[in-house]
mmCIF file of C-alpha atoms and ligand atoms in Angstrom:
data_model
loop_
_atom_site.group_PDB
_atom_site.id
_atom_site.type_symbol
_atom_site.label_atom_id
_atom_site.label_comp_id
_atom_site.label_asym_id
_atom_site.label_seq_id
_atom_site.Cartn_x
_atom_site.Cartn_y
_atom_site.Cartn_z
ATOM 1 C CA MET S 1 0.000 0.000 0.000
ATOM 2 C CA PHE S 2 2.738 2.381 1.084
ATOM 3 C CA ARG S 3 4.791 1.536 -1.976
ATOM 4 C CA THR S 4 1.843 2.086 -4.319
ATOM 5 C CA ALA S 5 1.195 5.529 -2.867
ATOM 6 C CA ARG S 6 4.850 6.459 -3.157
ATOM 7 C CA VAL S 7 5.116 5.237 -6.726
ATOM 8 C CA PHE S 8 1.982 7.215 -7.625
ATOM 9 C CA ARG S 9 3.459 10.359 -6.076
ATOM 10 C CA VAL S 10 6.672 9.917 -8.046
ATOM 11 C CA LEU S 11 4.755 9.285 -11.263
ATOM 12 C CA CYS S 12 2.900 12.532 -10.579
ATOM 13 C CA VAL S 13 6.215 14.365 -10.428
ATOM 14 C CA LEU S 14 7.592 12.676 -13.534
ATOM 15 C CA LEU S 15 4.468 13.044 -15.597
ATOM 16 C CA THR S 16 3.673 16.467 -14.080
ATOM 17 C CA LEU S 17 0.044 15.498 -13.662
ATOM 18 C CA PRO S 18 -2.319 18.303 -12.620
ATOM 19 C CA THR S 19 -2.261 19.277 -8.949
ATOM 20 C CA ALA S 20 -5.826 18.081 -8.422
ATOM 21 C CA ALA S 21 -4.919 14.539 -9.432
ATOM 22 C CA CYS S 22 -1.747 14.358 -7.407
ATOM 23 C CA GLY S 23 -2.428 16.313 -4.231
ATOM 24 C CA LYS S 24 0.042 18.533 -2.485
ATOM 25 C CA GLU S 25 2.938 16.153 -2.075
ATOM 26 C CA GLY S 26 3.291 15.413 -5.797
ATOM 27 C CA SER S 27 3.500 19.080 -6.753
ATOM 28 C CA PRO S 28 5.084 21.292 -7.791
ATOM 29 C CA PRO S 29 7.049 19.344 -10.402
ATOM 30 C CA GLY S 30 10.833 19.138 -10.097
ATOM 31 C CA LYS S 31 12.952 22.241 -10.554
ATOM 32 C CA GLY S 32 12.816 23.640 -14.072
ATOM 33 C CA PRO S 33 15.453 25.808 -15.698
ATOM 34 C CA ALA S 34 16.440 28.974 -13.845
ATOM 35 C CA ALA S 35 14.704 31.308 -16.293
ATOM 36 C CA GLU S 36 16.147 34.481 -14.769
ATOM 37 C CA ARG S 37 19.690 33.179 -15.361
ATOM 38 C CA LEU S 38 19.197 32.262 -19.015
ATOM 39 C CA PRO S 39 21.036 34.390 -21.582
ATOM 40 C CA HIS S 40 19.093 36.509 -24.058
ATOM 41 C CA TYR S 41 19.889 35.851 -27.685
ATOM 42 C CA ARG S 42 19.204 38.601 -30.184
ATOM 43 C CA ALA S 43 18.758 37.592 -33.824
ATOM 44 C CA VAL S 44 21.709 38.757 -35.958
ATOM 45 C CA ARG S 45 20.504 41.376 -38.443
ATOM 46 C CA ASP S 46 21.140 41.004 -42.173
ATOM 47 C CA PHE S 47 22.363 37.409 -41.873
ATOM 48 C CA THR S 48 21.985 35.435 -45.104
ATOM 49 C CA LEU S 49 22.727 31.844 -46.051
ATOM 50 C CA PRO S 50 21.336 31.414 -49.565
ATOM 51 C CA GLY S 51 23.319 28.185 -50.095
ATOM 52 C CA SER S 52 21.219 26.398 -47.469
ATOM 53 C CA PRO S 53 17.834 24.997 -48.541
ATOM 54 C CA ALA S 54 16.673 24.612 -44.910
ATOM 55 C CA TRP S 55 17.676 28.169 -43.994
ATOM 56 C CA THR S 56 16.040 29.603 -47.125
ATOM 57 C CA ARG S 57 12.798 27.780 -46.285
ATOM 58 C CA ALA S 58 12.909 29.020 -42.690
ATOM 59 C CA LYS S 59 13.673 32.598 -43.733
ATOM 60 C CA LYS S 60 10.581 32.638 -45.991
ATOM 61 C CA ARG S 61 8.482 31.304 -43.146
ATOM 62 C CA GLY S 62 9.993 33.767 -40.669
ATOM 63 C CA HIS S 63 11.095 31.131 -38.159
ATOM 64 C CA PHE S 64 12.836 27.795 -37.756
ATOM 65 C CA VAL S 65 11.002 24.537 -37.083
ATOM 66 C CA VAL S 66 13.189 22.565 -34.691
ATOM 67 C CA GLY S 67 12.913 18.935 -33.603
ATOM 68 C CA ALA S 68 13.439 18.241 -29.893
ATOM 69 C CA LYS S 69 12.561 15.985 -26.957
ATOM 70 C CA GLU S 70 9.817 16.908 -24.501
ATOM 71 C CA ASP S 71 10.335 14.524 -21.585
ATOM 72 C CA GLN S 72 14.029 14.791 -20.729
ATOM 73 C CA PRO S 73 14.550 16.855 -17.548
ATOM 74 C CA TYR S 74 17.061 19.744 -17.832
ATOM 75 C CA LEU S 75 17.615 18.933 -21.543
ATOM 76 C CA GLY S 76 14.340 19.136 -23.437
ATOM 77 C CA GLU S 77 11.066 19.420 -21.521
ATOM 78 C CA LYS S 78 7.646 20.651 -22.552
ATOM 79 C CA ASP S 79 5.425 22.305 -19.989
ATOM 80 C CA PRO S 80 2.083 20.522 -20.466
ATOM 81 C CA ALA S 81 0.141 23.604 -19.352
ATOM 82 C CA THR S 82 1.784 26.229 -21.578
ATOM 83 C CA GLY S 83 3.359 24.099 -24.321
ATOM 84 C CA THR S 84 6.677 25.891 -23.693
ATOM 85 C CA TYR S 85 9.906 23.929 -24.185
ATOM 86 C CA SER S 86 12.915 24.375 -21.891
ATOM 87 C CA GLY S 87 16.310 22.821 -21.125
ATOM 88 C CA PHE S 88 19.884 22.824 -22.371
ATOM 89 C CA ASP S 89 19.091 21.425 -25.827
ATOM 90 C CA ILE S 90 16.334 24.001 -26.214
ATOM 91 C CA GLU S 91 18.785 26.800 -25.328
ATOM 92 C CA ILE S 92 21.230 25.487 -27.940
ATOM 93 C CA ALA S 93 18.388 25.530 -30.489
ATOM 94 C CA ARG S 94 17.505 29.125 -29.528
ATOM 95 C CA MET S 95 21.049 30.498 -29.669
ATOM 96 C CA MET S 96 21.542 28.855 -33.070
ATOM 97 C CA SER S 97 18.379 30.475 -34.448
ATOM 98 C CA ALA S 98 19.565 33.906 -33.258
ATOM 99 C CA SER S 99 23.024 33.400 -34.783
ATOM 100 C CA LEU S 100 21.374 32.457 -38.076
ATOM 101 C CA GLY S 101 19.312 35.627 -38.114
ATOM 102 C CA LEU S 102 15.882 34.339 -37.086
ATOM 103 C CA PRO S 103 14.121 35.274 -33.822
ATOM 104 C CA PRO S 104 14.622 32.535 -31.223
ATOM 105 C CA GLU S 105 11.270 33.264 -29.568
ATOM 106 C CA LYS S 106 9.496 32.357 -32.814
ATOM 107 C CA ILE S 107 10.937 28.831 -33.125
ATOM 108 C CA ARG S 108 8.272 26.132 -33.474
ATOM 109 C CA PHE S 109 9.457 23.091 -31.578
ATOM 110 C CA ARG S 110 8.249 19.650 -32.639
ATOM 111 C CA THR S 111 8.683 16.638 -30.412
ATOM 112 C CA ILE S 112 10.400 13.870 -32.366
ATOM 113 C CA ALA S 113 11.265 10.514 -30.759
ATOM 114 C CA SER S 114 14.734 8.970 -31.130
ATOM 115 C CA ALA S 115 13.624 6.485 -33.786
ATOM 116 C CA ASN S 116 12.084 9.182 -36.033
ATOM 117 C CA ARG S 117 14.841 11.805 -36.182
ATOM 118 C CA GLU S 118 16.432 10.807 -39.478
ATOM 119 C CA THR S 119 13.071 10.603 -41.287
ATOM 120 C CA ALA S 120 11.974 13.980 -39.902
ATOM 121 C CA LEU S 121 15.167 15.596 -41.239
ATOM 122 C CA GLN S 122 14.994 13.757 -44.551
ATOM 123 C CA ASN S 123 11.401 14.715 -45.343
ATOM 124 C CA GLY S 124 11.770 18.370 -44.349
ATOM 125 C CA GLN S 125 9.428 18.147 -41.335
ATOM 126 C CA ILE S 126 12.067 20.040 -39.315
ATOM 127 C CA ASP S 127 14.966 22.365 -40.240
ATOM 128 C CA TYR S 128 17.321 21.082 -37.571
ATOM 129 C CA TYR S 129 17.194 18.814 -34.508
ATOM 130 C CA VAL S 130 18.556 19.382 -31.015
ATOM 131 C CA GLY S 131 17.791 16.514 -28.637
ATOM 132 C CA THR S 132 20.564 14.362 -27.112
ATOM 133 C CA TYR S 133 21.434 13.227 -30.637
ATOM 134 C CA THR S 134 24.676 11.227 -30.794
ATOM 135 C CA ILE S 135 26.910 11.835 -33.803
ATOM 136 C CA ASN S 136 28.043 8.585 -35.403
ATOM 137 C CA ASP S 137 29.085 7.270 -38.807
ATOM 138 C CA ASN S 138 25.931 5.234 -39.427
ATOM 139 C CA ARG S 139 23.715 8.246 -38.877
ATOM 140 C CA LYS S 140 26.032 10.412 -40.987
ATOM 141 C CA LYS S 141 24.965 8.316 -43.983
ATOM 142 C CA LEU S 142 21.425 9.655 -43.464
ATOM 143 C CA VAL S 143 21.792 13.140 -41.918
ATOM 144 C CA GLY S 144 24.452 15.773 -41.208
ATOM 145 C CA PHE S 145 25.723 16.869 -37.788
ATOM 146 C CA ALA S 146 27.026 20.204 -36.547
ATOM 147 C CA GLY S 147 28.987 20.090 -33.303
ATOM 148 C CA PRO S 148 29.441 18.283 -31.018
ATOM 149 C CA TYR S 149 28.223 20.715 -28.342
ATOM 150 C CA TYR S 150 28.256 18.277 -25.390
ATOM 151 C CA LEU S 151 29.788 14.915 -24.509
ATOM 152 C CA ALA S 152 27.608 12.406 -22.631
ATOM 153 C CA GLY S 153 28.124 8.697 -21.880
ATOM 154 C CA GLN S 154 25.793 5.700 -21.617
ATOM 155 C CA SER S 155 24.862 4.773 -18.071
ATOM 156 C CA LEU S 156 22.227 2.914 -16.019
ATOM 157 C CA LEU S 157 19.293 4.059 -13.884
ATOM 158 C CA VAL S 158 18.000 1.698 -11.205
ATOM 159 C CA ARG S 159 15.710 1.812 -8.175
ATOM 160 C CA LYS S 160 17.326 3.045 -4.971
ATOM 161 C CA ASP S 161 16.981 -0.416 -3.363
ATOM 162 C CA GLU S 162 18.827 -2.162 -6.228
ATOM 163 C CA ASN S 163 22.199 -3.562 -5.113
ATOM 164 C CA ASP S 164 23.106 -5.993 -7.906
ATOM 165 C CA ILE S 165 23.499 -3.691 -10.908
ATOM 166 C CA HIS S 166 26.702 -1.643 -11.100
ATOM 167 C CA GLY S 167 27.518 -1.821 -14.788
ATOM 168 C CA PRO S 168 26.381 -3.344 -18.088
ATOM 169 C CA ARG S 169 27.915 -6.754 -17.230
ATOM 170 C CA ASP S 170 25.422 -7.113 -14.378
ATOM 171 C CA LEU S 171 22.496 -6.908 -16.794
ATOM 172 C CA ALA S 172 22.521 -10.633 -17.707
ATOM 173 C CA GLY S 173 19.017 -11.952 -17.010
ATOM 174 C CA LYS S 174 17.753 -8.490 -15.972
ATOM 175 C CA ARG S 175 14.967 -6.572 -17.670
ATOM 176 C CA VAL S 176 16.455 -3.445 -19.244
ATOM 177 C CA CYS S 177 14.556 -0.664 -20.968
ATOM 178 C CA SER S 178 15.735 1.867 -23.548
ATOM 179 C CA ALA S 179 14.358 3.926 -26.435
ATOM 180 C CA ALA S 180 13.895 2.390 -29.878
ATOM 181 C CA GLY S 181 16.378 3.681 -32.434
ATOM 182 C CA SER S 182 18.848 4.916 -29.802
ATOM 183 C CA THR S 183 22.554 4.147 -29.559
ATOM 184 C CA PRO S 184 22.214 2.828 -25.951
ATOM 185 C CA TYR S 185 19.582 0.340 -27.145
ATOM 186 C CA GLN S 186 21.834 -0.802 -29.987
ATOM 187 C CA ARG S 187 24.863 -1.147 -27.705
ATOM 188 C CA ILE S 188 23.068 -3.393 -25.177
ATOM 189 C CA LYS S 189 21.640 -5.508 -27.985
ATOM 190 C CA ALA S 190 25.046 -5.983 -29.641
ATOM 191 C CA ASP S 191 27.421 -6.167 -26.654
ATOM 192 C CA TYR S 192 25.276 -7.519 -23.777
ATOM 193 C CA PRO S 193 22.918 -10.022 -25.447
ATOM 194 C CA LYS S 194 22.114 -11.774 -22.140
ATOM 195 C CA ALA S 195 20.124 -8.751 -20.969
ATOM 196 C CA ALA S 196 16.330 -8.970 -21.430
ATOM 197 C CA LEU S 197 16.041 -5.778 -23.456
ATOM 198 C CA VAL S 198 12.774 -3.938 -24.135
ATOM 199 C CA ALA S 199 12.249 -0.749 -26.158
ATOM 200 C CA TYR S 200 9.687 2.042 -25.982
ATOM 201 C CA ASP S 201 9.399 5.332 -27.845
ATOM 202 C CA THR S 202 10.630 7.409 -24.927
ATOM 203 C CA TYR S 203 12.775 7.096 -21.827
ATOM 204 C CA SER S 204 10.002 8.455 -19.597
ATOM 205 C CA ILE S 205 7.927 5.338 -20.376
ATOM 206 C CA CYS S 206 10.966 3.269 -19.361
ATOM 207 C CA VAL S 207 11.222 5.222 -16.103
ATOM 208 C CA ASP S 208 7.526 4.596 -15.343
ATOM 209 C CA ASN S 209 8.202 0.890 -15.898
ATOM 210 C CA LEU S 210 11.180 1.030 -13.563
ATOM 211 C CA LEU S 211 9.145 2.688 -10.806
ATOM 212 C CA THR S 212 6.391 0.098 -11.139
ATOM 213 C CA TYR S 213 8.823 -2.861 -11.105
ATOM 214 C CA GLN S 214 8.152 -3.852 -14.738
ATOM 215 C CA VAL S 215 11.875 -3.507 -15.542
ATOM 216 C CA ASP S 216 15.068 -3.563 -13.462
ATOM 217 C CA ALA S 217 17.074 -0.829 -15.203
ATOM 218 C CA VAL S 218 16.795 1.973 -17.738
ATOM 219 C CA THR S 219 19.755 2.670 -19.973
ATOM 220 C CA THR S 220 20.644 5.782 -21.907
ATOM 221 C CA ASP S 221 23.014 8.757 -21.578
ATOM 222 C CA ASP S 222 24.088 9.875 -18.098
ATOM 223 C CA ALA S 223 22.910 13.436 -18.832
ATOM 224 C CA ILE S 224 19.341 12.156 -19.319
ATOM 225 C CA LEU S 225 19.371 9.699 -16.403
ATOM 226 C CA ILE S 226 20.732 12.257 -13.923
ATOM 227 C CA GLY S 227 17.638 14.354 -14.646
ATOM 228 C CA TYR S 228 15.208 11.512 -13.925
ATOM 229 C CA ALA S 229 17.115 10.590 -10.751
ATOM 230 C CA ALA S 230 17.053 14.230 -9.600
ATOM 231 C CA LYS S 231 13.258 14.308 -10.018
ATOM 232 C CA ALA S 232 12.778 11.193 -7.882
ATOM 233 C CA PRO S 233 15.772 11.219 -5.492
ATOM 234 C CA GLY S 234 14.102 8.927 -2.962
ATOM 235 C CA GLU S 235 13.331 6.248 -5.539
ATOM 236 C CA LEU S 236 15.964 6.220 -8.266
ATOM 237 C CA LYS S 237 19.756 6.377 -8.638
ATOM 238 C CA VAL S 238 22.308 6.306 -11.438
ATOM 239 C CA ALA S 239 24.455 3.150 -11.075
ATOM 240 C CA GLY S 240 28.124 2.714 -11.981
ATOM 241 C CA LYS S 241 30.165 4.707 -14.461
ATOM 242 C CA PRO S 242 29.450 5.760 -18.059
ATOM 243 C CA PHE S 243 30.505 3.054 -20.542
ATOM 244 C CA SER S 244 30.424 4.878 -23.905
ATOM 245 C CA GLU S 245 31.003 8.268 -25.492
ATOM 246 C CA GLU S 246 27.935 10.056 -26.841
ATOM 247 C CA PRO S 247 28.908 13.335 -28.527
ATOM 248 C CA TYR S 248 25.755 15.416 -29.021
ATOM 249 C CA GLY S 249 25.328 17.039 -32.416
ATOM 250 C CA ILE S 250 22.762 19.253 -34.090
ATOM 251 C CA GLY S 251 21.090 17.158 -36.775
ATOM 252 C CA VAL S 252 20.613 18.792 -40.194
ATOM 253 C CA PRO S 253 19.366 17.478 -43.544
ATOM 254 C CA ARG S 254 22.163 15.531 -45.253
ATOM 255 C CA GLY S 255 23.886 17.599 -47.929
ATOM 256 C CA ASP S 256 22.922 20.965 -46.392
ATOM 257 C CA ASN S 257 26.585 21.724 -45.751
ATOM 258 C CA ALA S 258 26.005 25.484 -45.678
ATOM 259 C CA LEU S 259 23.661 25.078 -42.708
ATOM 260 C CA ARG S 260 25.991 22.610 -40.987
ATOM 261 C CA PHE S 261 29.032 24.884 -41.294
ATOM 262 C CA ALA S 262 27.048 27.957 -40.177
ATOM 263 C CA LEU S 263 25.909 26.037 -37.078
ATOM 264 C CA ASP S 264 29.501 24.934 -36.366
ATOM 265 C CA ASP S 265 30.578 28.596 -36.515
ATOM 266 C CA ALA S 266 27.659 29.675 -34.346
ATOM 267 C CA LEU S 267 28.433 27.036 -31.706
ATOM 268 C CA ARG S 268 32.071 28.141 -31.572
ATOM 269 C CA ALA S 269 31.028 31.774 -31.173
ATOM 270 C CA ARG S 270 28.516 30.956 -28.403
ATOM 271 C CA GLU S 271 31.101 28.895 -26.540
ATOM 272 C CA LYS S 272 33.540 31.779 -26.801
ATOM 273 C CA ASN S 273 31.176 34.545 -25.701
ATOM 274 C CA GLY S 274 30.004 32.646 -22.615
ATOM 275 C CA ASP S 275 26.413 31.915 -23.711
ATOM 276 C CA TRP S 276 27.037 28.149 -23.842
ATOM 277 C CA LYS S 277 28.195 28.091 -20.209
ATOM 278 C CA LYS S 278 25.430 30.428 -19.013
ATOM 279 C CA ALA S 279 22.842 28.236 -20.700
ATOM 280 C CA TYR S 280 24.384 25.076 -19.207
ATOM 281 C CA ASP S 281 24.494 26.563 -15.689
ATOM 282 C CA ALA S 282 20.817 27.564 -15.843
ATOM 283 C CA THR S 283 19.630 24.161 -17.166
ATOM 284 C CA LEU S 284 21.646 20.927 -17.077
ATOM 285 C CA GLY S 285 23.913 22.424 -14.399
ATOM 286 C CA LEU S 286 20.926 22.356 -12.000
ATOM 287 C CA SER S 287 21.301 18.566 -11.859
ATOM 288 C CA GLY S 288 24.458 19.211 -9.794
ATOM 289 C CA VAL S 289 27.135 18.516 -12.436
ATOM 290 C CA PRO S 290 29.384 21.582 -12.954
ATOM 291 C CA ALA S 291 29.890 22.843 -16.513
ATOM 292 C CA PRO S 292 32.536 20.823 -18.360
ATOM 293 C CA ASN S 293 34.578 22.320 -21.190
ATOM 294 C CA PRO S 294 32.599 21.913 -24.417
ATOM 295 C CA PRO S 295 34.077 19.288 -26.770
ATOM 296 C CA ALA S 296 35.992 20.403 -29.880
ATOM 297 C CA ILE S 297 33.794 21.010 -32.927
ATOM 298 C CA ASP S 298 34.295 18.302 -35.559
ATOM 299 C CA ARG S 299 33.852 20.134 -38.851
ATOM 300 C CA TYR S 300 34.019 17.261 -41.320
ATOM 301 C CA PRO S 301 34.216 17.912 -45.082
ATOM 302 C CA ALA S 302 31.148 18.633 -47.192
ATOM 303 C CA SER S 303 29.170 15.461 -47.879
HETATM 304 N N1 LIG Y 1 22.370 9.923 -27.381
HETATM 305 C C1 LIG Y 1 21.721 8.687 -27.663
HETATM 306 C C2 LIG Y 1 21.181 8.627 -29.076
HETATM 307 O O1 LIG Y 1 21.283 9.578 -29.804
HETATM 308 C C3 LIG Y 1 20.625 8.390 -26.651
HETATM 309 C C4 LIG Y 1 19.676 9.507 -26.378
HETATM 310 C C5 LIG Y 1 18.521 9.592 -27.326
HETATM 311 O O2 LIG Y 1 17.917 8.561 -27.664
HETATM 312 O O3 LIG Y 1 18.179 10.715 -27.705
HETATM 313 O O4 LIG Y 1 20.699 7.617 -29.504
#
């Protein structure tokens, strides 16, 4: 009985259910970004990038359409009441829009799950994508990547009372949940085949399953898991050390090299002028991890 009530309360926090449904203890939801500490980005005047099909489309429209996540604390979260997106990835998306001459406050964000990112970029549904998107060679055959702008690593999230799981080797015979189409899912499938792996569209569904004892662990990047653990500190913990490198890039349509190079330049400039760090401190930094140095931009040749 006690456990059921506690799990319900935690689900209220994670799902940010309305106050009436959850009662006082489940609300307010976990700390959001520190809005007053976020930098302001002013759109660069007279910027042009005629060589970029995505930019040209956006310029005509008057704003960018950006793909993102909506359920990843401190990174990409959508407020269910206002529809507003916030988090570190969202700030990166906003500063990029300003650097490319379009007002950041006019961006239309679209939630796109891990498995659908390449298709969304290929069919022009979005102009660029900022949402814990690992750069790798397989994906580079389908899309382009600016960046990286952050370096994460795959890790494990377990219940607080779990004492047997400290790393991926301990997953043999355990039920492990990850998102379809993600690199953490692929890594467990290929390198730890004894794990009983299940996939859902989003990590928040995995976390619900962890809280209700349907699975034993959730695996994805540490940056994402730290956020879920911070929202339910009495129930969940990140176990062991990261066991991969996940450099986060900004996804662009493949072949739109003009856009990719302009984003590389914009990232460099925002790292240099302090906006990157300010944005980190007011979002992902709230999870307790101090700002690292941003990784070096990997500007690969036009493709
Ligand atoms: N960074 C990993 C990936 O791009 C996991 C996070 C995610 O699914 O967005 O697959």
